[in-house]
Amino acid sequence: MKFRPLHDRVLVRRIEAEEKTRGGIIIPDTAKEKPQEGEVVAVGAGTINEKGEVRPLDVKAGDRILFGKWSGTEVKLDGEELLIMKESDIMGILEGTSEAKKAA
């Protein structure tokens, strides 16, 4: 199923955190916090200003982002858990990460 967010909304896939600490201790699922890092899957067209013009979003599909702990609404599409959030819930784009270098 294809999904296209509307206006200033963004569809995000959480990037799972490491399951082990640096010392090799395995963290059980119940003790893990949900990651606040994700990959943008799809973006809406943008916001509409007072003049009726569409301002495109600053993020694009494939960007790695940081977002707030309680940001977004969890949805399940094609069996995958994703988040839908407004662009204003995104704190920033991660640049220079190993995944970002692979994509470039």
Coordinates of N, CA and C in Angstrom, one line a residue:
M1 N 0.8 -1.2 0.0 CA 0.0 0.0 0.0 C 0.9 1.2 0.0
K2 N 0.6 2.2 -0.9 CA 1.3 3.5 -0.9 C 0.6 4.4 0.1
F3 N 1.4 5.2 0.7 CA 0.9 6.3 1.6 C 1.6 7.6 1.4
R4 N 0.9 8.6 1.2 CA 1.4 10.0 1.0 C 0.9 10.9 2.1
P5 N 1.7 11.4 2.9 CA 1.3 12.3 4.0 C 0.8 13.6 3.4
L6 N -0.1 14.3 4.1 CA -0.7 15.5 3.6 C 0.0 16.7 4.3
H7 N 0.0 17.8 3.6 CA 0.6 19.1 4.0 C 1.9 19.0 4.7
D8 N 2.1 19.3 6.0 CA 3.4 19.3 6.6 C 3.7 18.1 7.4
R9 N 3.0 17.0 7.1 CA 3.3 15.7 7.8 C 4.3 14.9 7.1
V10 N 5.0 14.1 8.0 CA 6.1 13.2 7.6 C 5.9 11.8 8.1
L11 N 6.2 10.8 7.2 CA 6.1 9.4 7.6 C 7.5 9.0 7.9
V12 N 7.7 8.4 9.2 CA 9.0 8.1 9.7 C 9.1 6.6 10.1
R13 N 10.2 6.0 9.8 CA 10.5 4.6 10.3 C 11.5 4.8 11.4
R14 N 11.2 4.3 12.6 CA 12.2 4.3 13.7 C 13.4 3.5 13.4
I15 N 14.6 4.0 13.8 CA 15.8 3.2 13.7 C 16.1 2.7 15.0
E16 N 16.1 1.3 15.1 CA 16.3 0.6 16.4 C 17.6 0.9 17.0
A17 N 17.7 1.0 18.3 CA 18.9 1.2 19.0 C 19.6 -0.1 19.2
E18 N 20.9 0.0 19.5 CA 21.7 -1.2 19.8 C 21.1 -2.0 20.9
E19 N 21.2 -3.4 20.8 CA 20.7 -4.2 21.9 C 21.7 -4.5 22.9
K20 N 22.9 -4.1 22.7 CA 24.0 -4.4 23.7 C 24.7 -3.1 24.1
T21 N 25.2 -3.0 25.3 CA 25.9 -1.8 25.7 C 27.4 -2.1 25.2
R22 N 28.2 -1.0 25.3 CA 29.6 -1.2 24.9 C 30.3 -2.3 25.7
G23 N 29.9 -2.5 26.9 CA 30.5 -3.5 27.8 C 30.0 -4.9 27.5
G24 N 29.0 -5.1 26.5 CA 28.5 -6.4 26.1 C 27.3 -6.8 26.8
I25 N 26.7 -6.0 27.7 CA 25.5 -6.3 28.4 C 24.3 -6.2 27.4
I26 N 23.5 -7.3 27.4 CA 22.3 -7.3 26.5 C 21.2 -6.6 27.2
I27 N 20.5 -5.6 26.6 CA 19.4 -4.9 27.2 C 18.1 -5.6 26.8
P28 N 17.3 -6.0 27.7 CA 16.0 -6.7 27.4 C 15.0 -5.7 26.8
D29 N 14.1 -6.2 26.0 CA 13.1 -5.3 25.3 C 12.3 -4.5 26.3
T30 N 12.0 -5.0 27.5 CA 11.2 -4.2 28.5 C 12.0 -3.1 29.0
A31 N 13.3 -3.1 29.0 CA 14.1 -2.0 29.6 C 14.5 -0.9 28.5
K32 N 14.3 -1.2 27.3 CA 14.6 -0.3 26.2 C 13.7 0.8 26.1
E33 N 14.2 2.0 25.8 CA 13.3 3.1 25.5 C 13.2 3.1 24.0
K34 N 12.0 3.7 23.5 CA 11.8 3.8 22.1 C 12.8 4.8 21.5
P35 N 13.4 4.4 20.3 CA 14.4 5.3 19.8 C 13.8 6.6 19.3
Q36 N 14.6 7.7 19.4 CA 14.2 9.0 19.0 C 14.9 9.4 17.7
E37 N 15.3 8.4 17.0 CA 16.0 8.6 15.7 C 15.2 7.8 14.7
G38 N 15.1 8.4 13.5 CA 14.4 7.7 12.4 C 14.8 8.1 11.0
E39 N 14.2 7.4 10.1 CA 14.4 7.6 8.7 C 13.1 8.1 8.0
V40 N 13.2 9.2 7.3 CA 12.0 9.7 6.6 C 11.7 8.8 5.5
V41 N 10.4 8.3 5.5 CA 9.9 7.4 4.4 C 9.2 8.2 3.3
A42 N 8.4 9.2 3.7 CA 7.6 10.0 2.8 C 7.3 11.3 3.4
V43 N 7.1 12.4 2.6 CA 6.8 13.7 3.1 C 5.6 14.3 2.3
G44 N 4.9 15.2 3.0 CA 3.8 15.9 2.3 C 4.3 17.0 1.4
A45 N 3.4 17.7 0.8 CA 3.7 18.7 -0.2 C 4.3 19.9 0.5
G46 N 3.9 20.2 1.7 CA 4.4 21.4 2.4 C 3.3 22.2 3.1
T47 N 3.6 23.3 3.7 CA 2.7 24.1 4.4 C 2.2 25.2 3.5
I48 N 1.0 25.7 3.7 CA 0.4 26.8 3.0 C 0.5 28.1 3.8
N49 N 1.2 29.1 3.2 CA 1.3 30.4 4.0 C 0.1 31.3 3.8
E50 N 0.1 32.5 4.3 CA -1.0 33.4 4.3 C -1.4 33.8 2.9
K51 N -0.4 33.8 2.0 CA -0.7 34.2 0.6 C -1.2 33.0 -0.3
G52 N -1.3 31.8 0.4 CA -1.8 30.7 -0.3 C -0.7 29.9 -1.1
E53 N 0.5 30.3 -0.9 CA 1.6 29.6 -1.5 C 2.1 28.4 -0.7
V54 N 2.5 27.4 -1.4 CA 3.0 26.2 -0.7 C 4.5 26.3 -0.4
R55 N 4.9 26.1 0.8 CA 6.3 26.1 1.2 C 6.7 24.7 1.4
P56 N 7.7 24.2 0.5 CA 8.1 22.8 0.7 C 8.8 22.5 2.0
L57 N 8.7 21.3 2.4 CA 9.3 20.9 3.7 C 10.9 20.9 3.6
D58 N 11.5 21.0 4.7 CA 13.0 21.0 4.8 C 13.6 19.6 4.7
V59 N 12.7 18.6 5.1 CA 13.2 17.2 5.1 C 12.7 16.5 3.8
K60 N 13.4 15.4 3.4 CA 13.0 14.7 2.3 C 13.1 13.2 2.6
A61 N 12.5 12.3 1.8 CA 12.6 10.9 2.0 C 14.1 10.5 2.0
G62 N 14.4 9.6 2.9 CA 15.8 9.1 3.1 C 16.6 9.8 4.1
D63 N 16.2 11.0 4.6 CA 16.9 11.8 5.6 C 16.8 11.0 6.9
R64 N 17.9 11.1 7.7 CA 17.9 10.5 9.1 C 17.7 11.7 10.0
I65 N 16.7 11.5 10.9 CA 16.3 12.7 11.7 C 16.2 12.3 13.2
L66 N 16.2 13.3 14.1 CA 15.9 13.2 15.5 C 14.6 13.9 15.8
F67 N 13.8 13.2 16.6 CA 12.5 13.8 16.9 C 12.2 13.6 18.4
G68 N 11.2 14.3 18.9 CA 10.9 14.3 20.3 C 10.4 13.0 20.8
K69 N 10.6 12.7 22.1 CA 10.2 11.4 22.7 C 8.7 11.1 22.5
W70 N 7.8 12.1 22.6 CA 6.4 11.8 22.5 C 5.8 12.3 21.2
S71 N 6.7 12.5 20.1 CA 6.2 13.0 18.8 C 5.5 11.9 18.0
G72 N 4.6 12.4 17.2 CA 4.0 11.5 16.2 C 2.9 10.6 16.7
T73 N 2.3 10.0 15.7 CA 1.2 9.0 15.9 C 1.7 7.7 15.3
E74 N 1.6 6.7 16.1 CA 2.0 5.4 15.6 C 1.0 4.8 14.7
V75 N 1.4 4.3 13.5 CA 0.5 3.6 12.6 C 1.1 2.3 12.1
K76 N 0.3 1.4 11.6 CA 0.8 0.1 11.1 C 0.4 0.1 9.6
L77 N 1.4 0.1 8.7 CA 1.2 0.0 7.3 C 1.9 -1.2 6.7
D78 N 1.2 -2.1 6.1 CA 1.8 -3.3 5.5 C 2.5 -4.1 6.6
G79 N 2.1 -4.1 7.8 CA 2.7 -4.9 8.8 C 3.9 -4.2 9.5
E80 N 4.2 -3.0 9.1 CA 5.4 -2.3 9.6 C 4.9 -1.1 10.5
E81 N 5.5 -1.0 11.6 CA 5.1 0.1 12.5 C 5.9 1.4 12.1
L82 N 5.1 2.4 11.8 CA 5.7 3.7 11.4 C 5.1 4.8 12.3
L83 N 5.7 6.0 12.1 CA 5.2 7.2 12.8 C 4.8 8.3 11.8
I84 N 3.7 9.0 12.1 CA 3.3 10.1 11.3 C 3.4 11.3 12.2
M85 N 4.2 12.3 11.8 CA 4.4 13.5 12.6 C 4.4 14.7 11.8
K86 N 4.3 15.9 12.4 CA 4.4 17.2 11.7 C 5.9 17.5 11.6
E87 N 6.2 18.3 10.6 CA 7.6 18.7 10.5 C 8.1 19.4 11.7
S88 N 7.3 20.1 12.4 CA 7.7 20.9 13.6 C 8.1 20.0 14.7
D89 N 7.7 18.7 14.7 CA 8.1 17.8 15.7 C 9.5 17.3 15.5
I90 N 10.1 17.5 14.4 CA 11.4 17.1 14.0 C 12.4 18.1 14.6
M91 N 13.4 17.6 15.3 CA 14.4 18.5 15.9 C 15.6 18.8 15.0
G92 N 15.9 17.9 14.1 CA 17.0 18.1 13.2 C 17.3 16.9 12.3
I93 N 18.1 17.2 11.3 CA 18.5 16.1 10.3 C 19.9 15.7 10.7
L94 N 20.2 14.4 10.8 CA 21.5 13.9 11.1 C 22.3 13.8 9.8
E95 N 23.4 14.5 9.8 CA 24.3 14.5 8.6 C 25.6 13.8 8.9
G96 N 26.2 13.1 8.0 CA 27.5 12.5 8.2 C 27.4 11.2 8.9
T97 N 26.2 10.6 9.0 CA 26.1 9.2 9.6 C 26.5 8.2 8.6
S98 N 26.8 7.0 9.0 CA 27.3 6.0 8.1 C 26.2 5.6 7.1
E99 N 24.9 5.6 7.5 CA 23.9 5.3 6.5 C 23.7 6.4 5.5
A100 N 23.9 7.7 6.0 CA 23.8 8.8 5.1 C 24.9 8.8 4.1
K101 N 26.1 8.4 4.5 CA 27.2 8.3 3.5 C 27.0 7.2 2.5
K102 N 26.4 6.1 2.9 CA 26.1 5.0 2.0 C 25.1 5.5 0.9
A103 N 24.1 6.3 1.3 CA 23.1 6.7 0.4 C 23.6 7.7 -0.6
A104 N 24.7 8.5 -0.2 CA 25.2 9.5 -1.1 C 26.0 9.0 -2.2

